[in-house]
Structure formats: C-alpha cells, structure tokens
Amino acid sequence: MQRQDARKPLVVGNWKMNGTLGANEPLLAALRAGLDAALLTGVEVAVLPPYPYLAQVSAWLGETPLSWGAQDVAAYAEGAYTGEVSAAMLRDLGCRWVTVGHSERRALLGETSEQVAVKIEQALKAGLQPIACVGETLADREQGLTESVIAAQLAPLARLACVGMPGQLVLAYEPVWAIGTGRTASPEQAQAVHAFIRAALSAAGFDGAALRILYGGSVKAASAPALFAMPDINGGLIGGASLVADEFIAICRSAASA
Ligand code: PGA
C-alpha cells in the first residue's frame, strides 16, 4: 500500500457465516454496479465472504477496484492443521485483507490476544493486510474498564511495530455490546476509544498518524455519516448492513464524502 493511501477511508463488509452461491450473486452484481470508480477515489471498499465463496467473489470483483479478504486465518504457515486455512492460501485466492480477533471468535472459540498477534504475523508475512479487532463488553464499559480491556488486547501487538509497513495493519474498534444489537456507540464514545487506540499504538512504536482505525457495531446508512465525521474514525467494519446492497453502498458513500 502506498503511503499516501494510509488514511484513505476504508469500508469493509463482514458477511460472517451468511450467503449461498445463489444469494451472493445479486449482492455482488449490485456492489459492482453501485460502487463506481468515481466513488472509489474517496474510499476503499472490501468484502469478507466465508471461505467457500472467496473464488466466487474474486470472479465477480477481480476486474474492479473492490478488494476482498477472509474473516480469519491460521496461526500456522502450513502443514498438519486440519480445517485451518493459511495466509498464503488466502493470498493465492487474491485476498488482500483478513480480520483477526473478531469478538465472536474471542467469545465463542476462546481466541486470545496472543493468538491474534501470531495470526497478524502470519498475515503480514504472506502479504495480507490484517484488520485486528478489539472491543469491550457492556460489563467492562459499565465498570469503567473500557480502556484497560482494550490496552490488554493491544499489548501483544507491540512486538509487531517494526513488522508492518505504515498502513499495513488496520485496527477495528467494535464494542461487543454494539455488534448485531442495533445499538451503536455514539460518535463521541467511539471517537474517544479510537483516539485512545491511536495513542496506545503510537506509544508502542507504530506510526499512529498512518494507522487506519475502523468502527464496527451496528453501523447503518443512517448512523454512518456522524461516525465517519469523527477525526479518528477512518472507516467502518460492517456486519448486517453489508448484506444489503443499498445500505452498504450508502455507507461507502458516507465514508467517501467524510
Ligand atoms: P454488525 O457487525 O454491523 O452486524 O453489528 C459488525 C461486526 O461484527 O463486524
């Protein structure tokens, strides 16, 4: 990635475990038609389908400026790891991005921040751009623990400061209480955490000015403009709304004009 792209807004559609070959087609056709070159001068847009649909997505989006990626990656390079998918395989399928440490994986599969850091290393080594997800639960927030929880999630990333080129690592702040709940963090709540993340990673040796920090958690076309107007919010990681073409395209437009 070029240095001048480092803070270009980025909107990423996380399809989660949704879709079929048939249902994906109209969605991909609508994205291809609705996200034209003029719009994409102001925003980078990517989608993250489940693994089995990566080839389909690459066939639909391969000739466009849209990019794609995966929702997870193995912590190992290759070998006897049944069921795992390596970073090199994702590159082979034309992936540019991979999310790591999504709160659903942390909560349901016990993924730790240390494992997340190892996955980021694998992704960077293979030439993927990792999107590292962090966020607090409602109980954390109510007990005033938001910053300490996020600091602990970021801590294992410190050793990666010299691995990534500026702009390679992307962060996503996703408060667990806002994911799929229809409850969005207010722009001010999100901005405060984004500024905290930028400061924490700058202190750890990252180029904070070049770091893109996405907000995720029930972002909709209606809530996107105010979120993207915040100085430390550099785009969005969009779940439910990324499955609805008009909604997702409207979110991309907000980011492009932010
Ligand atoms: P949501 O999901 O937009 O459906 O809340 C966001 C995410 O989990 O990445």
PDB file of C-alpha atoms and ligand atoms in Angstrom:
ATOM      1  CA  MET A   1       0.000   0.000   0.000  1.00  0.00           C
ATOM      2  CA  GLN A   2       1.228   3.459  -0.857  1.00  0.00           C
ATOM      3  CA  ARG A   3       1.952   5.792   1.991  1.00  0.00           C
ATOM      4  CA  GLN A   4      -0.500   8.411   0.662  1.00  0.00           C
ATOM      5  CA  ASP A   5      -3.322   5.835   0.941  1.00  0.00           C
ATOM      6  CA  ALA A   6      -2.621   5.246   4.575  1.00  0.00           C
ATOM      7  CA  ARG A   7      -5.559   7.256   5.932  1.00  0.00           C
ATOM      8  CA  LYS A   8      -7.937   6.889   2.972  1.00  0.00           C
ATOM      9  CA  PRO A   9     -11.243   5.739   4.465  1.00  0.00           C
ATOM     10  CA  LEU A  10     -11.827   2.001   4.311  1.00  0.00           C
ATOM     11  CA  VAL A  11     -15.212   0.278   4.476  1.00  0.00           C
ATOM     12  CA  VAL A  12     -15.186  -3.488   4.922  1.00  0.00           C
ATOM     13  CA  GLY A  13     -18.241  -5.743   4.680  1.00  0.00           C
ATOM     14  CA  ASN A  14     -18.005  -8.679   7.085  1.00  0.00           C
ATOM     15  CA  TRP A  15     -20.533 -11.174   5.743  1.00  0.00           C
ATOM     16  CA  LYS A  16     -19.968 -13.504   8.719  1.00  0.00           C
ATOM     17  CA  MET A  17     -21.444 -17.010   8.165  1.00  0.00           C
ATOM     18  CA  ASN A  18     -24.083 -15.870   5.687  1.00  0.00           C
ATOM     19  CA  GLY A  19     -24.750 -16.381   1.989  1.00  0.00           C
ATOM     20  CA  THR A  20     -25.127 -19.025  -0.693  1.00  0.00           C
ATOM     21  CA  LEU A  21     -23.735 -19.093  -4.215  1.00  0.00           C
ATOM     22  CA  GLY A  22     -27.157 -18.028  -5.457  1.00  0.00           C
ATOM     23  CA  ALA A  23     -27.827 -15.310  -2.893  1.00  0.00           C
ATOM     24  CA  ASN A  24     -24.353 -13.796  -3.266  1.00  0.00           C
ATOM     25  CA  GLU A  25     -24.783 -13.121  -6.977  1.00  0.00           C
ATOM     26  CA  PRO A  26     -27.273 -10.231  -6.831  1.00  0.00           C
ATOM     27  CA  LEU A  27     -25.349  -8.702  -3.936  1.00  0.00           C
ATOM     28  CA  LEU A  28     -22.054  -8.823  -5.845  1.00  0.00           C
ATOM     29  CA  ALA A  29     -23.704  -7.547  -9.017  1.00  0.00           C
ATOM     30  CA  ALA A  30     -25.179  -4.601  -7.094  1.00  0.00           C
ATOM     31  CA  LEU A  31     -21.836  -3.772  -5.488  1.00  0.00           C
ATOM     32  CA  ARG A  32     -20.083  -3.933  -8.821  1.00  0.00           C
ATOM     33  CA  ALA A  33     -22.639  -1.605 -10.389  1.00  0.00           C
ATOM     34  CA  GLY A  34     -23.115   0.744  -7.440  1.00  0.00           C
ATOM     35  CA  LEU A  35     -19.515   1.273  -6.353  1.00  0.00           C
ATOM     36  CA  ASP A  36     -18.198   3.102  -9.393  1.00  0.00           C
ATOM     37  CA  ALA A  37     -14.686   4.377  -9.981  1.00  0.00           C
ATOM     38  CA  ALA A  38     -15.591   7.965  -9.071  1.00  0.00           C
ATOM     39  CA  LEU A  39     -16.897   6.905  -5.656  1.00  0.00           C
ATOM     40  CA  LEU A  40     -13.880   4.696  -5.094  1.00  0.00           C
ATOM     41  CA  THR A  41     -11.456   7.599  -5.447  1.00  0.00           C
ATOM     42  CA  GLY A  42     -12.652   8.628  -1.987  1.00  0.00           C
ATOM     43  CA  VAL A  43     -12.965   5.294  -0.210  1.00  0.00           C
ATOM     44  CA  GLU A  44     -11.505   1.808  -0.347  1.00  0.00           C
ATOM     45  CA  VAL A  45     -14.129  -0.933  -0.180  1.00  0.00           C
ATOM     46  CA  ALA A  46     -13.664  -4.615   0.592  1.00  0.00           C
ATOM     47  CA  VAL A  47     -15.876  -7.602   1.345  1.00  0.00           C
ATOM     48  CA  LEU A  48     -15.095 -10.604   3.543  1.00  0.00           C
ATOM     49  CA  PRO A  49     -17.169 -13.622   2.482  1.00  0.00           C
ATOM     50  CA  PRO A  50     -16.968 -17.029   4.154  1.00  0.00           C
ATOM     51  CA  TYR A  51     -14.005 -19.064   2.781  1.00  0.00           C
ATOM     52  CA  PRO A  52     -16.063 -21.193   0.344  1.00  0.00           C
ATOM     53  CA  TYR A  53     -17.211 -18.081  -1.527  1.00  0.00           C
ATOM     54  CA  LEU A  54     -13.809 -16.414  -1.983  1.00  0.00           C
ATOM     55  CA  ALA A  55     -13.442 -17.816  -5.504  1.00  0.00           C
ATOM     56  CA  GLN A  56     -16.909 -16.557  -6.425  1.00  0.00           C
ATOM     57  CA  VAL A  57     -16.137 -13.104  -5.026  1.00  0.00           C
ATOM     58  CA  SER A  58     -12.830 -12.986  -6.887  1.00  0.00           C
ATOM     59  CA  ALA A  59     -14.600 -13.892 -10.144  1.00  0.00           C
ATOM     60  CA  TRP A  60     -17.119 -11.068  -9.653  1.00  0.00           C
ATOM     61  CA  LEU A  61     -14.805  -8.375  -8.315  1.00  0.00           C
ATOM     62  CA  GLY A  62     -11.487  -9.324  -9.914  1.00  0.00           C
ATOM     63  CA  GLU A  63     -11.637  -6.648 -12.610  1.00  0.00           C
ATOM     64  CA  THR A  64     -12.853  -3.884 -10.281  1.00  0.00           C
ATOM     65  CA  PRO A  65     -11.083  -1.687  -7.695  1.00  0.00           C
ATOM     66  CA  LEU A  66     -13.011  -3.544  -4.980  1.00  0.00           C
ATOM     67  CA  SER A  67     -10.957  -5.921  -2.872  1.00  0.00           C
ATOM     68  CA  TRP A  68     -11.800  -8.906  -0.718  1.00  0.00           C
ATOM     69  CA  GLY A  69     -10.474 -10.954   2.144  1.00  0.00           C
ATOM     70  CA  ALA A  70     -11.221 -13.559   4.779  1.00  0.00           C
ATOM     71  CA  GLN A  71     -12.700 -13.491   8.275  1.00  0.00           C
ATOM     72  CA  ASP A  72      -9.903 -15.451   9.930  1.00  0.00           C
ATOM     73  CA  VAL A  73      -6.533 -17.062   9.186  1.00  0.00           C
ATOM     74  CA  ALA A  74      -4.482 -19.871  10.696  1.00  0.00           C
ATOM     75  CA  ALA A  75      -1.766 -19.086  13.216  1.00  0.00           C
ATOM     76  CA  TYR A  76       0.465 -21.582  11.344  1.00  0.00           C
ATOM     77  CA  ALA A  77       2.149 -21.341   7.944  1.00  0.00           C
ATOM     78  CA  GLU A  78       1.279 -24.826   6.577  1.00  0.00           C
ATOM     79  CA  GLY A  79       1.073 -28.492   7.452  1.00  0.00           C
ATOM     80  CA  ALA A  80      -0.991 -30.843   9.605  1.00  0.00           C
ATOM     81  CA  TYR A  81      -3.641 -28.405  10.851  1.00  0.00           C
ATOM     82  CA  THR A  82      -6.924 -29.975   9.785  1.00  0.00           C
ATOM     83  CA  GLY A  83      -9.592 -27.438   8.999  1.00  0.00           C
ATOM     84  CA  GLU A  84      -7.284 -24.421   9.050  1.00  0.00           C
ATOM     85  CA  VAL A  85      -6.656 -22.020   6.150  1.00  0.00           C
ATOM     86  CA  SER A  86      -3.246 -20.387   5.791  1.00  0.00           C
ATOM     87  CA  ALA A  87      -2.397 -16.804   4.930  1.00  0.00           C
ATOM     88  CA  ALA A  88      -0.576 -17.980   1.789  1.00  0.00           C
ATOM     89  CA  MET A  89      -3.744 -19.773   0.613  1.00  0.00           C
ATOM     90  CA  LEU A  90      -5.713 -16.569   1.091  1.00  0.00           C
ATOM     91  CA  ARG A  91      -3.154 -14.666  -0.962  1.00  0.00           C
ATOM     92  CA  ASP A  92      -3.458 -17.384  -3.599  1.00  0.00           C
ATOM     93  CA  LEU A  93      -7.182 -16.565  -3.802  1.00  0.00           C
ATOM     94  CA  GLY A  94      -6.437 -12.882  -4.323  1.00  0.00           C
ATOM     95  CA  CYS A  95      -7.287 -11.827  -0.777  1.00  0.00           C
ATOM     96  CA  ARG A  96      -5.905  -8.545   0.389  1.00  0.00           C
ATOM     97  CA  TRP A  97      -7.412  -8.415   3.878  1.00  0.00           C
ATOM     98  CA  VAL A  98      -8.117 -10.665   6.840  1.00  0.00           C
ATOM     99  CA  THR A  99      -9.858  -9.860  10.085  1.00  0.00           C
ATOM    100  CA  VAL A 100      -8.287 -11.296  13.213  1.00  0.00           C
ATOM    101  CA  GLY A 101      -9.581 -11.384  16.757  1.00  0.00           C
ATOM    102  CA  HIS A 102     -13.221 -10.670  15.977  1.00  0.00           C
ATOM    103  CA  SER A 103     -15.133 -10.642  19.260  1.00  0.00           C
ATOM    104  CA  GLU A 104     -17.304 -13.549  18.084  1.00  0.00           C
ATOM    105  CA  ARG A 105     -14.145 -15.665  17.752  1.00  0.00           C
ATOM    106  CA  ARG A 106     -12.764 -14.425  21.056  1.00  0.00           C
ATOM    107  CA  ALA A 107     -16.048 -15.228  22.834  1.00  0.00           C
ATOM    108  CA  LEU A 108     -17.148 -18.429  21.085  1.00  0.00           C
ATOM    109  CA  LEU A 109     -13.769 -20.019  20.348  1.00  0.00           C
ATOM    110  CA  GLY A 110     -11.653 -18.611  23.154  1.00  0.00           C
ATOM    111  CA  GLU A 111      -9.248 -16.864  20.811  1.00  0.00           C
ATOM    112  CA  THR A 112      -6.679 -14.935  22.870  1.00  0.00           C
ATOM    113  CA  SER A 113      -4.916 -11.651  22.144  1.00  0.00           C
ATOM    114  CA  GLU A 114      -1.641 -13.591  21.983  1.00  0.00           C
ATOM    115  CA  GLN A 115      -3.059 -15.872  19.250  1.00  0.00           C
ATOM    116  CA  VAL A 116      -4.358 -12.795  17.465  1.00  0.00           C
ATOM    117  CA  ALA A 117      -0.829 -11.348  17.379  1.00  0.00           C
ATOM    118  CA  VAL A 118       0.545 -14.601  15.913  1.00  0.00           C
ATOM    119  CA  LYS A 119      -2.155 -14.579  13.228  1.00  0.00           C
ATOM    120  CA  ILE A 120      -1.288 -10.969  12.404  1.00  0.00           C
ATOM    121  CA  GLU A 121       2.353 -12.003  11.962  1.00  0.00           C
ATOM    122  CA  GLN A 122       1.334 -14.837   9.617  1.00  0.00           C
ATOM    123  CA  ALA A 123      -0.870 -12.478   7.633  1.00  0.00           C
ATOM    124  CA  LEU A 124       1.799  -9.782   7.302  1.00  0.00           C
ATOM    125  CA  LYS A 125       4.445 -12.330   6.282  1.00  0.00           C
ATOM    126  CA  ALA A 126       2.177 -13.569   3.485  1.00  0.00           C
ATOM    127  CA  GLY A 127       1.428 -10.038   2.261  1.00  0.00           C
ATOM    128  CA  LEU A 128      -2.099  -9.765   3.648  1.00  0.00           C
ATOM    129  CA  GLN A 129      -3.330  -6.681   5.458  1.00  0.00           C
ATOM    130  CA  PRO A 130      -4.703  -7.744   8.838  1.00  0.00           C
ATOM    131  CA  ILE A 131      -7.639  -5.945  10.421  1.00  0.00           C
ATOM    132  CA  ALA A 132      -7.232  -6.506  14.157  1.00  0.00           C
ATOM    133  CA  CYS A 133     -10.485  -6.263  16.122  1.00  0.00           C
ATOM    134  CA  VAL A 134     -10.695  -5.048  19.706  1.00  0.00           C
ATOM    135  CA  GLY A 135     -13.594  -4.026  21.927  1.00  0.00           C
ATOM    136  CA  GLU A 136     -15.074  -4.165  25.387  1.00  0.00           C
ATOM    137  CA  THR A 137     -18.225  -5.885  26.648  1.00  0.00           C
ATOM    138  CA  LEU A 138     -21.097  -3.977  28.206  1.00  0.00           C
ATOM    139  CA  ALA A 139     -19.998  -5.151  31.662  1.00  0.00           C
ATOM    140  CA  ASP A 140     -16.474  -3.847  31.002  1.00  0.00           C
ATOM    141  CA  ARG A 141     -17.865  -0.452  29.968  1.00  0.00           C
ATOM    142  CA  GLU A 142     -20.210  -0.205  32.924  1.00  0.00           C
ATOM    143  CA  GLN A 143     -17.339  -0.935  35.302  1.00  0.00           C
ATOM    144  CA  GLY A 144     -15.163   1.741  33.687  1.00  0.00           C
ATOM    145  CA  LEU A 145     -12.793  -0.879  32.266  1.00  0.00           C
ATOM    146  CA  THR A 146     -13.027   0.016  28.571  1.00  0.00           C
ATOM    147  CA  GLU A 147      -9.522   1.427  28.246  1.00  0.00           C
ATOM    148  CA  SER A 148      -7.802  -1.215  30.345  1.00  0.00           C
ATOM    149  CA  VAL A 149      -9.525  -4.059  28.449  1.00  0.00           C
ATOM    150  CA  ILE A 150      -8.524  -2.573  25.107  1.00  0.00           C
ATOM    151  CA  ALA A 151      -4.981  -1.850  26.302  1.00  0.00           C
ATOM    152  CA  ALA A 152      -4.661  -5.540  27.246  1.00  0.00           C
ATOM    153  CA  GLN A 153      -5.982  -6.609  23.817  1.00  0.00           C
ATOM    154  CA  LEU A 154      -3.443  -4.310  22.122  1.00  0.00           C
ATOM    155  CA  ALA A 155      -0.468  -5.262  24.293  1.00  0.00           C
ATOM    156  CA  PRO A 156       0.686  -8.354  22.310  1.00  0.00           C
ATOM    157  CA  LEU A 157       0.660  -6.244  19.144  1.00  0.00           C
ATOM    158  CA  ALA A 158       3.529  -4.101  20.432  1.00  0.00           C
ATOM    159  CA  ARG A 159       6.173  -6.510  19.180  1.00  0.00           C
ATOM    160  CA  LEU A 160       4.755  -6.122  15.665  1.00  0.00           C
ATOM    161  CA  ALA A 161       5.528  -2.418  15.453  1.00  0.00           C
ATOM    162  CA  CYS A 162       8.519  -2.923  13.188  1.00  0.00           C
ATOM    163  CA  VAL A 163       6.994  -5.747  11.104  1.00  0.00           C
ATOM    164  CA  GLY A 164       4.252  -3.825   9.334  1.00  0.00           C
ATOM    165  CA  MET A 165       4.791  -1.084   6.792  1.00  0.00           C
ATOM    166  CA  PRO A 166       2.754   2.047   7.504  1.00  0.00           C
ATOM    167  CA  GLY A 167      -0.797   1.329   6.532  1.00  0.00           C
ATOM    168  CA  GLN A 168      -0.449  -2.468   6.558  1.00  0.00           C
ATOM    169  CA  LEU A 169      -2.070  -3.081   9.916  1.00  0.00           C
ATOM    170  CA  VAL A 170      -5.623  -1.809  10.318  1.00  0.00           C
ATOM    171  CA  LEU A 171      -7.447  -1.722  13.664  1.00  0.00           C
ATOM    172  CA  ALA A 172     -11.164  -2.126  14.177  1.00  0.00           C
ATOM    173  CA  TYR A 173     -12.865  -0.934  17.342  1.00  0.00           C
ATOM    174  CA  GLU A 174     -16.015  -2.982  17.827  1.00  0.00           C
ATOM    175  CA  PRO A 175     -17.722  -2.611  21.198  1.00  0.00           C
ATOM    176  CA  VAL A 176     -19.199  -6.063  21.846  1.00  0.00           C
ATOM    177  CA  TRP A 177     -22.430  -4.508  23.120  1.00  0.00           C
ATOM    178  CA  ALA A 178     -22.964  -2.811  19.753  1.00  0.00           C
ATOM    179  CA  ILE A 179     -22.374  -5.811  17.464  1.00  0.00           C
ATOM    180  CA  GLY A 180     -25.564  -7.054  15.850  1.00  0.00           C
ATOM    181  CA  THR A 181     -27.627  -5.415  18.583  1.00  0.00           C
ATOM    182  CA  GLY A 182     -28.844  -2.352  16.725  1.00  0.00           C
ATOM    183  CA  ARG A 183     -27.184  -0.310  19.459  1.00  0.00           C
ATOM    184  CA  THR A 184     -24.362   1.848  18.042  1.00  0.00           C
ATOM    185  CA  ALA A 185     -21.745   3.628  20.107  1.00  0.00           C
ATOM    186  CA  SER A 186     -22.312   7.353  19.898  1.00  0.00           C
ATOM    187  CA  PRO A 187     -19.816   9.129  17.635  1.00  0.00           C
ATOM    188  CA  GLU A 188     -18.274  10.702  20.742  1.00  0.00           C
ATOM    189  CA  GLN A 189     -17.954   7.356  22.565  1.00  0.00           C
ATOM    190  CA  ALA A 190     -16.332   5.788  19.509  1.00  0.00           C
ATOM    191  CA  GLN A 191     -14.036   8.776  18.893  1.00  0.00           C
ATOM    192  CA  ALA A 192     -12.756   8.628  22.477  1.00  0.00           C
ATOM    193  CA  VAL A 193     -11.785   4.961  22.128  1.00  0.00           C
ATOM    194  CA  HIS A 194     -10.285   5.465  18.656  1.00  0.00           C
ATOM    195  CA  ALA A 195      -8.096   8.279  19.998  1.00  0.00           C
ATOM    196  CA  PHE A 196      -7.057   6.002  22.867  1.00  0.00           C
ATOM    197  CA  ILE A 197      -6.128   3.188  20.447  1.00  0.00           C
ATOM    198  CA  ARG A 198      -4.119   5.560  18.242  1.00  0.00           C
ATOM    199  CA  ALA A 199      -2.231   6.928  21.253  1.00  0.00           C
ATOM    200  CA  ALA A 200      -1.586   3.453  22.686  1.00  0.00           C
ATOM    201  CA  LEU A 201      -0.211   2.090  19.421  1.00  0.00           C
ATOM    202  CA  SER A 202       1.859   5.242  18.811  1.00  0.00           C
ATOM    203  CA  ALA A 203       3.401   4.760  22.245  1.00  0.00           C
ATOM    204  CA  ALA A 204       4.150   1.140  21.267  1.00  0.00           C
ATOM    205  CA  GLY A 205       6.125   2.284  18.223  1.00  0.00           C
ATOM    206  CA  PHE A 206       3.515   2.276  15.467  1.00  0.00           C
ATOM    207  CA  ASP A 207       3.126   5.174  13.073  1.00  0.00           C
ATOM    208  CA  GLY A 208      -0.076   6.389  14.679  1.00  0.00           C
ATOM    209  CA  ALA A 209      -0.680   9.063  12.053  1.00  0.00           C
ATOM    210  CA  ALA A 210      -0.778   6.419   9.305  1.00  0.00           C
ATOM    211  CA  LEU A 211      -2.930   3.929  11.208  1.00  0.00           C
ATOM    212  CA  ARG A 212      -6.484   3.329   9.995  1.00  0.00           C
ATOM    213  CA  ILE A 213      -8.941   2.586  12.790  1.00  0.00           C
ATOM    214  CA  LEU A 214     -12.368   1.356  11.675  1.00  0.00           C
ATOM    215  CA  TYR A 215     -15.501   1.473  13.788  1.00  0.00           C
ATOM    216  CA  GLY A 216     -17.810  -1.543  13.814  1.00  0.00           C
ATOM    217  CA  GLY A 217     -21.035  -2.319  15.633  1.00  0.00           C
ATOM    218  CA  SER A 218     -24.496  -1.904  14.066  1.00  0.00           C
ATOM    219  CA  VAL A 219     -23.334   0.741  11.580  1.00  0.00           C
ATOM    220  CA  LYS A 220     -26.187   1.622   9.233  1.00  0.00           C
ATOM    221  CA  ALA A 221     -26.540   4.150   6.432  1.00  0.00           C
ATOM    222  CA  ALA A 222     -28.293   6.482   8.889  1.00  0.00           C
ATOM    223  CA  SER A 223     -25.610   6.335  11.600  1.00  0.00           C
ATOM    224  CA  ALA A 224     -22.546   6.271   9.330  1.00  0.00           C
ATOM    225  CA  PRO A 225     -22.161   9.999   8.484  1.00  0.00           C
ATOM    226  CA  ALA A 226     -21.838  11.162  12.103  1.00  0.00           C
ATOM    227  CA  LEU A 227     -19.425   8.344  12.941  1.00  0.00           C
ATOM    228  CA  PHE A 228     -17.224   8.976   9.891  1.00  0.00           C
ATOM    229  CA  ALA A 229     -17.121  12.704  10.676  1.00  0.00           C
ATOM    230  CA  MET A 230     -15.022  11.934  13.765  1.00  0.00           C
ATOM    231  CA  PRO A 231     -11.312  12.689  13.279  1.00  0.00           C
ATOM    232  CA  ASP A 232     -10.009   9.297  14.445  1.00  0.00           C
ATOM    233  CA  ILE A 233     -12.619   7.131  12.707  1.00  0.00           C
ATOM    234  CA  ASN A 234     -11.177   6.097   9.348  1.00  0.00           C
ATOM    235  CA  GLY A 235     -13.968   3.887   8.054  1.00  0.00           C
ATOM    236  CA  GLY A 236     -16.147   1.009   9.140  1.00  0.00           C
ATOM    237  CA  LEU A 237     -16.338  -2.749   9.614  1.00  0.00           C
ATOM    238  CA  ILE A 238     -19.907  -3.509   8.646  1.00  0.00           C
ATOM    239  CA  GLY A 239     -21.738  -6.738   9.506  1.00  0.00           C
ATOM    240  CA  GLY A 240     -25.502  -6.968   8.975  1.00  0.00           C
ATOM    241  CA  ALA A 241     -25.734  -3.893   6.743  1.00  0.00           C
ATOM    242  CA  SER A 242     -23.081  -5.291   4.378  1.00  0.00           C
ATOM    243  CA  LEU A 243     -25.589  -7.940   3.235  1.00  0.00           C
ATOM    244  CA  VAL A 244     -27.998  -5.275   1.970  1.00  0.00           C
ATOM    245  CA  ALA A 245     -26.513  -3.705  -1.165  1.00  0.00           C
ATOM    246  CA  ASP A 246     -28.222  -0.300  -0.960  1.00  0.00           C
ATOM    247  CA  GLU A 247     -27.415   0.076   2.703  1.00  0.00           C
ATOM    248  CA  PHE A 248     -23.761  -0.916   2.241  1.00  0.00           C
ATOM    249  CA  ILE A 249     -23.300   1.371  -0.782  1.00  0.00           C
ATOM    250  CA  ALA A 250     -24.806   4.283   1.167  1.00  0.00           C
ATOM    251  CA  ILE A 251     -22.319   3.628   3.998  1.00  0.00           C
ATOM    252  CA  CYS A 252     -19.459   3.642   1.455  1.00  0.00           C
ATOM    253  CA  ARG A 253     -20.737   6.986   0.086  1.00  0.00           C
ATOM    254  CA  SER A 254     -20.705   8.486   3.582  1.00  0.00           C
ATOM    255  CA  ALA A 255     -17.112   7.393   4.078  1.00  0.00           C
ATOM    256  CA  ALA A 256     -16.084   8.802   0.687  1.00  0.00           C
ATOM    257  CA  SER A 257     -17.548  12.191   1.496  1.00  0.00           C
ATOM    258  CA  ALA A 258     -16.403  12.310   5.144  1.00  0.00           C
TER     259      ALA A 258
HETATM  260  P1  PGA B   1     -22.816  -5.566  12.841  1.00  0.00           P
HETATM  261  O1  PGA B   1     -21.464  -6.418  12.884  1.00  0.00           O
HETATM  262  O2  PGA B   1     -22.591  -4.422  11.871  1.00  0.00           O
HETATM  263  O3  PGA B   1     -23.865  -6.533  12.352  1.00  0.00           O
HETATM  264  O4  PGA B   1     -23.066  -5.088  14.220  1.00  0.00           O
HETATM  265  C1  PGA B   1     -20.214  -5.788  12.866  1.00  0.00           C
HETATM  266  C2  PGA B   1     -19.129  -6.823  13.009  1.00  0.00           C
HETATM  267  O5  PGA B   1     -19.285  -7.762  13.799  1.00  0.00           O
HETATM  268  O6  PGA B   1     -18.079  -6.747  12.337  1.00  0.00           O
END
